[in-house]
Short mmCIF file of C-alpha atoms in Angstrom, two decimals:
data_model
loop_
_atom_site.label_atom_id
_atom_site.label_comp_id
_atom_site.label_asym_id
_atom_site.label_seq_id
_atom_site.Cartn_x
_atom_site.Cartn_y
_atom_site.Cartn_z
CA UNK A 639 69.38 15.22 0.78
CA UNK A 640 70.56 13.92 3.63
CA UNK A 641 72.33 10.52 3.26
CA UNK A 642 72.10 7.52 5.53
CA UNK A 643 73.95 4.70 6.50
CA UNK A 644 76.79 4.00 4.06
CA UNK A 645 76.92 0.14 2.76
CA UNK A 646 80.03 0.16 4.63
CA UNK A 647 77.77 -0.14 8.25
CA UNK A 648 75.60 -3.33 6.88
CA UNK A 649 72.89 -2.58 4.15
CA UNK A 650 72.89 -3.73 0.46
CA UNK A 651 70.19 -4.11 -2.35
CA UNK A 652 70.14 -7.61 -3.50
CA UNK A 653 70.07 -8.34 -7.38
CA UNK A 654 67.14 -6.33 -9.33
CA UNK A 655 64.67 -8.43 -10.55
CA UNK A 656 61.62 -6.67 -12.85
CA UNK A 657 61.69 -4.16 -15.52
CA UNK A 658 65.05 -3.98 -17.60
CA UNK A 659 68.05 -2.11 -16.00
CA UNK A 660 71.23 -1.34 -17.78
CA UNK A 661 74.75 -2.13 -16.07
CA UNK A 662 75.64 1.10 -13.92
CA UNK A 663 72.98 3.63 -15.69
CA UNK A 664 69.87 4.57 -15.56
CA UNK A 665 66.78 3.35 -18.03
CA UNK A 666 64.00 5.01 -18.76
CA UNK A 667 61.41 1.82 -18.57
CA UNK A 668 62.12 1.89 -14.64
CA UNK A 669 59.00 4.16 -13.39
CA UNK A 670 59.18 2.67 -9.35
CA UNK A 671 61.48 0.92 -6.97
CA UNK A 672 60.50 -1.59 -3.97
CA UNK A 673 62.53 -2.07 -1.80
CA UNK A 674 61.89 -5.29 0.20
CA UNK A 675 62.76 -5.06 4.08
CA UNK A 676 62.68 -8.99 5.09
CA UNK A 677 62.12 -10.06 8.73
CA UNK A 678 64.96 -10.53 11.89
CA UNK A 679 65.65 -14.21 10.95
CA UNK A 680 66.24 -16.48 8.04
CA UNK A 681 64.16 -19.14 9.42
CA UNK A 682 60.72 -17.45 9.84
CA UNK A 683 60.61 -15.69 6.47
CA UNK A 684 57.14 -14.89 5.63
CA UNK A 685 55.50 -13.62 2.46
CA UNK A 686 58.46 -11.77 1.63
CA UNK A 687 61.03 -14.25 -0.75
CA UNK A 688 57.18 -15.47 -2.73
CA UNK A 689 56.27 -11.59 -2.78
CA UNK A 690 59.72 -10.72 -4.49
CA UNK A 691 59.04 -13.07 -7.00
CA UNK A 692 55.57 -12.26 -8.01
CA UNK A 693 56.53 -8.25 -8.30
CA UNK A 694 59.02 -9.29 -10.91
CA UNK A 695 56.49 -11.15 -12.87
CA UNK A 696 53.70 -8.15 -12.39
CA UNK A 697 55.78 -5.41 -12.31
CA UNK A 698 57.97 -5.93 -14.89
CA UNK A 699 55.44 -4.72 -17.27
CA UNK A 700 54.73 -1.49 -15.23
CA UNK A 701 58.43 -0.67 -15.10
CA UNK A 702 58.82 -1.76 -11.21
CA UNK A 703 61.86 -2.92 -10.34
CA UNK A 704 62.36 -4.94 -7.10
CA UNK A 705 65.04 -4.92 -4.71
CA UNK A 706 65.79 -7.04 -1.49
CA UNK A 707 67.49 -5.06 1.70
CA UNK A 708 70.13 -6.91 2.85
CA UNK A 709 71.19 -5.98 6.48
CA UNK A 710 73.83 -6.20 8.32
CA UNK A 711 76.35 -5.03 10.48
CA UNK A 712 75.04 -2.47 14.23
CA UNK A 713 72.80 0.37 12.56
CA UNK A 714 69.48 0.37 12.59
CA UNK A 715 67.13 -1.67 10.75
CA UNK A 716 65.34 1.79 9.45
CA UNK A 717 68.41 3.75 8.76
CA UNK A 718 69.82 0.76 6.41
CA UNK A 719 66.44 1.38 5.05
CA UNK A 720 66.98 4.44 4.72
CA UNK A 721 69.60 4.63 3.12
CA UNK A 722 68.75 2.04 0.13
CA UNK A 723 65.50 4.28 -0.18
CA UNK A 724 68.73 7.09 -0.92
CA UNK A 725 70.79 4.24 -3.09
CA UNK A 726 67.36 3.81 -5.25
CA UNK A 727 66.94 7.34 -5.88
CA UNK A 728 71.00 7.08 -7.18
CA UNK A 729 70.16 4.39 -9.14
CA UNK A 730 67.20 5.34 -11.24
CA UNK A 731 66.41 8.87 -10.58
CA UNK A 732 63.67 10.51 -9.28
CA UNK A 733 61.19 7.98 -9.36
CA UNK A 734 58.30 6.56 -6.02
CA UNK A 735 59.80 4.01 -4.16
CA UNK A 736 57.55 1.79 -2.23
CA UNK A 737 58.88 0.67 1.42
CA UNK A 738 57.86 -3.24 1.77
CA UNK A 739 57.99 -5.23 5.00
CA UNK A 740 57.33 -7.89 7.33
CA UNK A 741 57.79 -8.48 10.68
CA UNK A 742 61.36 -5.80 12.00
CA UNK A 743 61.68 -5.21 7.96
CA UNK A 744 57.60 -3.88 8.85
CA UNK A 745 58.35 -1.81 11.71
CA UNK A 746 61.70 -0.67 9.63
CA UNK A 747 59.47 -0.13 7.06
CA UNK A 748 56.87 2.38 8.85
CA UNK A 749 59.64 4.39 10.24
CA UNK A 750 61.53 4.68 7.32
CA UNK A 751 58.46 6.17 5.61
CA UNK A 752 59.19 10.08 6.03
CA UNK A 753 62.10 9.48 3.62
CA UNK A 754 61.61 11.85 0.48
CA UNK A 755 61.15 9.39 -2.55
CA UNK A 756 58.55 7.15 -0.28
CA UNK A 757 55.12 8.06 -1.83
CA UNK A 758 54.00 3.91 -0.35
CA UNK A 759 54.19 1.48 2.45
CA UNK A 760 53.80 -2.41 2.87
CA UNK A 761 53.78 -3.57 5.94
CA UNK A 762 53.01 -6.80 7.07
CA UNK A 763 53.13 -8.64 10.24
CA UNK A 764 54.89 -5.90 11.80
CA UNK A 765 56.62 -6.93 15.74
CA UNK A 766 55.48 -3.31 17.34
CA UNK A 767 55.15 -4.91 21.00
CA UNK A 768 58.36 -5.01 21.53
CA UNK A 769 58.75 -0.92 19.95
CA UNK A 770 56.17 -0.04 22.51
CA UNK A 771 57.66 -1.65 25.97
CA UNK A 772 58.20 1.86 27.10
CA UNK A 773 54.64 2.69 26.36
CA UNK A 774 55.52 5.59 24.09
CA UNK A 775 53.24 5.47 20.85
CA UNK A 776 54.76 4.25 17.99
CA UNK A 777 54.89 7.55 15.52
CA UNK A 778 52.81 7.88 12.39
CA UNK A 779 53.46 11.57 10.95
CA UNK A 780 56.20 10.36 8.27
CA UNK A 781 53.26 8.27 6.46
CA UNK A 782 51.68 11.39 6.34
CA UNK A 783 50.71 11.54 2.21
CA UNK A 784 52.17 8.08 1.42
CA UNK A 785 49.41 4.98 0.86
CA UNK A 786 49.37 2.82 3.21
CA UNK A 787 48.64 -0.67 3.08
CA UNK A 788 48.73 -2.94 7.08
CA UNK A 789 48.14 -6.95 7.10
CA UNK A 790 48.38 -8.86 10.18
CA UNK A 791 46.97 -12.19 11.05
CA UNK A 792 44.12 -12.37 13.96
CA UNK A 793 45.93 -15.54 15.03
CA UNK A 794 49.61 -13.95 15.18
CA UNK A 795 50.62 -14.89 18.73
CA UNK A 796 54.40 -13.27 17.95
CA UNK A 797 53.06 -9.58 17.36
CA UNK A 798 49.93 -8.48 18.70
CA UNK A 799 47.63 -7.28 15.89
CA UNK A 800 45.93 -4.97 18.30
CA UNK A 801 49.07 -3.05 18.48
CA UNK A 802 48.24 -2.89 13.97
CA UNK A 803 44.54 -1.58 14.63
CA UNK A 804 45.76 0.59 17.45
CA UNK A 805 48.90 1.99 14.86
CA UNK A 806 46.21 2.17 11.46
CA UNK A 807 43.80 4.24 13.80
CA UNK A 808 45.98 6.80 14.11
CA UNK A 809 47.25 6.55 11.24
CA UNK A 810 44.14 7.57 9.72
CA UNK A 811 43.44 10.31 11.95
CA UNK A 812 46.49 11.91 9.78
CA UNK A 813 46.18 9.97 6.35
CA UNK A 814 43.07 9.07 4.62
CA UNK A 815 45.09 6.69 1.96
CA UNK A 816 45.64 4.07 5.00
CA UNK A 817 43.60 0.77 4.85
CA UNK A 818 44.56 -2.19 7.01
CA UNK A 819 44.01 -6.14 6.49
CA UNK A 820 43.11 -9.10 8.64
CA UNK A 821 43.66 -12.40 7.65
CA UNK A 822 41.60 -14.75 10.22
CA UNK A 823 43.11 -17.44 11.37
CA UNK A 824 46.13 -17.15 10.22
CA UNK A 825 50.01 -16.55 12.30
CA UNK A 826 52.55 -14.10 12.27
CA UNK A 827 54.55 -16.05 9.14
CA UNK A 828 50.67 -15.88 7.10
CA UNK A 829 51.45 -19.58 5.94
CA UNK A 830 47.83 -20.30 5.19
CA UNK A 831 46.63 -18.01 3.42
CA UNK A 832 50.12 -16.57 1.69
CA UNK A 833 49.43 -16.66 -1.68
CA UNK A 834 46.13 -14.37 -1.39
CA UNK A 835 48.56 -11.99 1.56
CA UNK A 836 51.00 -11.82 -1.90
CA UNK A 837 48.50 -11.13 -3.81
CA UNK A 838 47.02 -7.63 -2.19
CA UNK A 839 50.45 -6.71 -1.65
CA UNK A 840 50.77 -6.95 -5.43
CA UNK A 841 47.59 -5.12 -6.48
CA UNK A 842 48.54 -2.44 -3.21
CA UNK A 843 52.22 -2.20 -4.99
CA UNK A 844 51.09 -1.52 -8.92
CA UNK A 845 47.93 0.70 -7.76
CA UNK A 846 50.38 2.64 -5.58
CA UNK A 847 53.56 2.96 -7.31
CA UNK A 848 52.55 3.19 -11.15
CA UNK A 849 48.67 2.46 -12.09
CA UNK A 850 47.71 4.83 -9.25
CA UNK A 851 44.25 2.29 -9.64
CA UNK A 852 43.37 -0.69 -6.84
CA UNK A 853 41.43 -3.94 -7.01
CA UNK A 854 37.54 -3.42 -5.22
CA UNK A 855 38.16 -4.59 -2.11
CA UNK A 856 41.70 -2.56 -1.89
CA UNK A 857 39.77 0.71 -2.76
CA UNK A 858 37.00 -0.01 -0.09
CA UNK A 859 39.53 -0.35 2.19
CA UNK A 860 40.79 3.00 1.55
CA UNK A 861 37.39 4.71 1.31
CA UNK A 862 36.35 3.44 4.42
CA UNK A 863 35.71 5.13 7.74
CA UNK A 864 37.35 3.78 10.31
CA UNK A 865 36.97 1.28 12.03
CA UNK A 866 35.80 -0.59 8.88
CA UNK A 867 38.93 0.03 6.17
CA UNK A 868 41.29 -1.52 9.49
CA UNK A 869 39.05 -3.84 9.76
CA UNK A 870 38.51 -5.35 6.32
CA UNK A 871 38.73 -9.75 5.88
CA UNK A 872 41.32 -10.77 3.61
CA UNK A 873 39.15 -12.76 1.30
CA UNK A 874 39.84 -16.48 0.71
CA UNK A 875 41.01 -17.22 -2.75
CA UNK A 876 42.06 -12.64 -3.19
CA UNK A 877 43.76 -12.48 -6.81
CA UNK A 878 41.94 -15.28 -8.46
CA UNK A 879 39.44 -12.99 -10.38
CA UNK A 880 40.89 -9.64 -10.12
CA UNK A 881 39.62 -7.00 -11.93
CA UNK A 882 41.81 -3.37 -12.03
#
């Protein structure tokens, strides 16, 4: 497997949370790894840290380990995400990896999704506007064979939600396992409905990486033809009474 940027170029993994892991060794309890890719600004953290805490609670019993990917240096974020996936394989062996990113981390998750260990991608309020400034469509071929969830607030003034819809529509043509949820009346940070966004992401990640089962809304979104499955409204209170 090709190696990506080494830690000296800036990336490192934060402390493991979730399933128990031994010091310097691989434990049989680790069945999957979630790599969380934060946004570009520490002043706008979005739902990444609450998602990390929720995954640590919900994923431990499923054998999931979660790491925050801590960025630094001058390497591109998608290169650092690729290195993080390599590092997850080195530490835990041949287990599925989910890339879950917000803002600039969402764009990095999309671009690094072609890594051989990645089986799923969660993209929250991705910053696609600057990436498409030259008129070149963001690639989607690397999403083939992955489970893909995109979440976007309809009132996002920083990153156009229609850009993520158009990307999802192109991705859906090559990969039926793509869905997108809209968070009505919420902005870029998804503060108004953060519990629902976190619950949705946890449900999707557990289904994609561990159990193979999703809640009914996610199952319906994956099965629905476009545009229905790409404009699914995230219901208020999602997560309070899920039946898996």
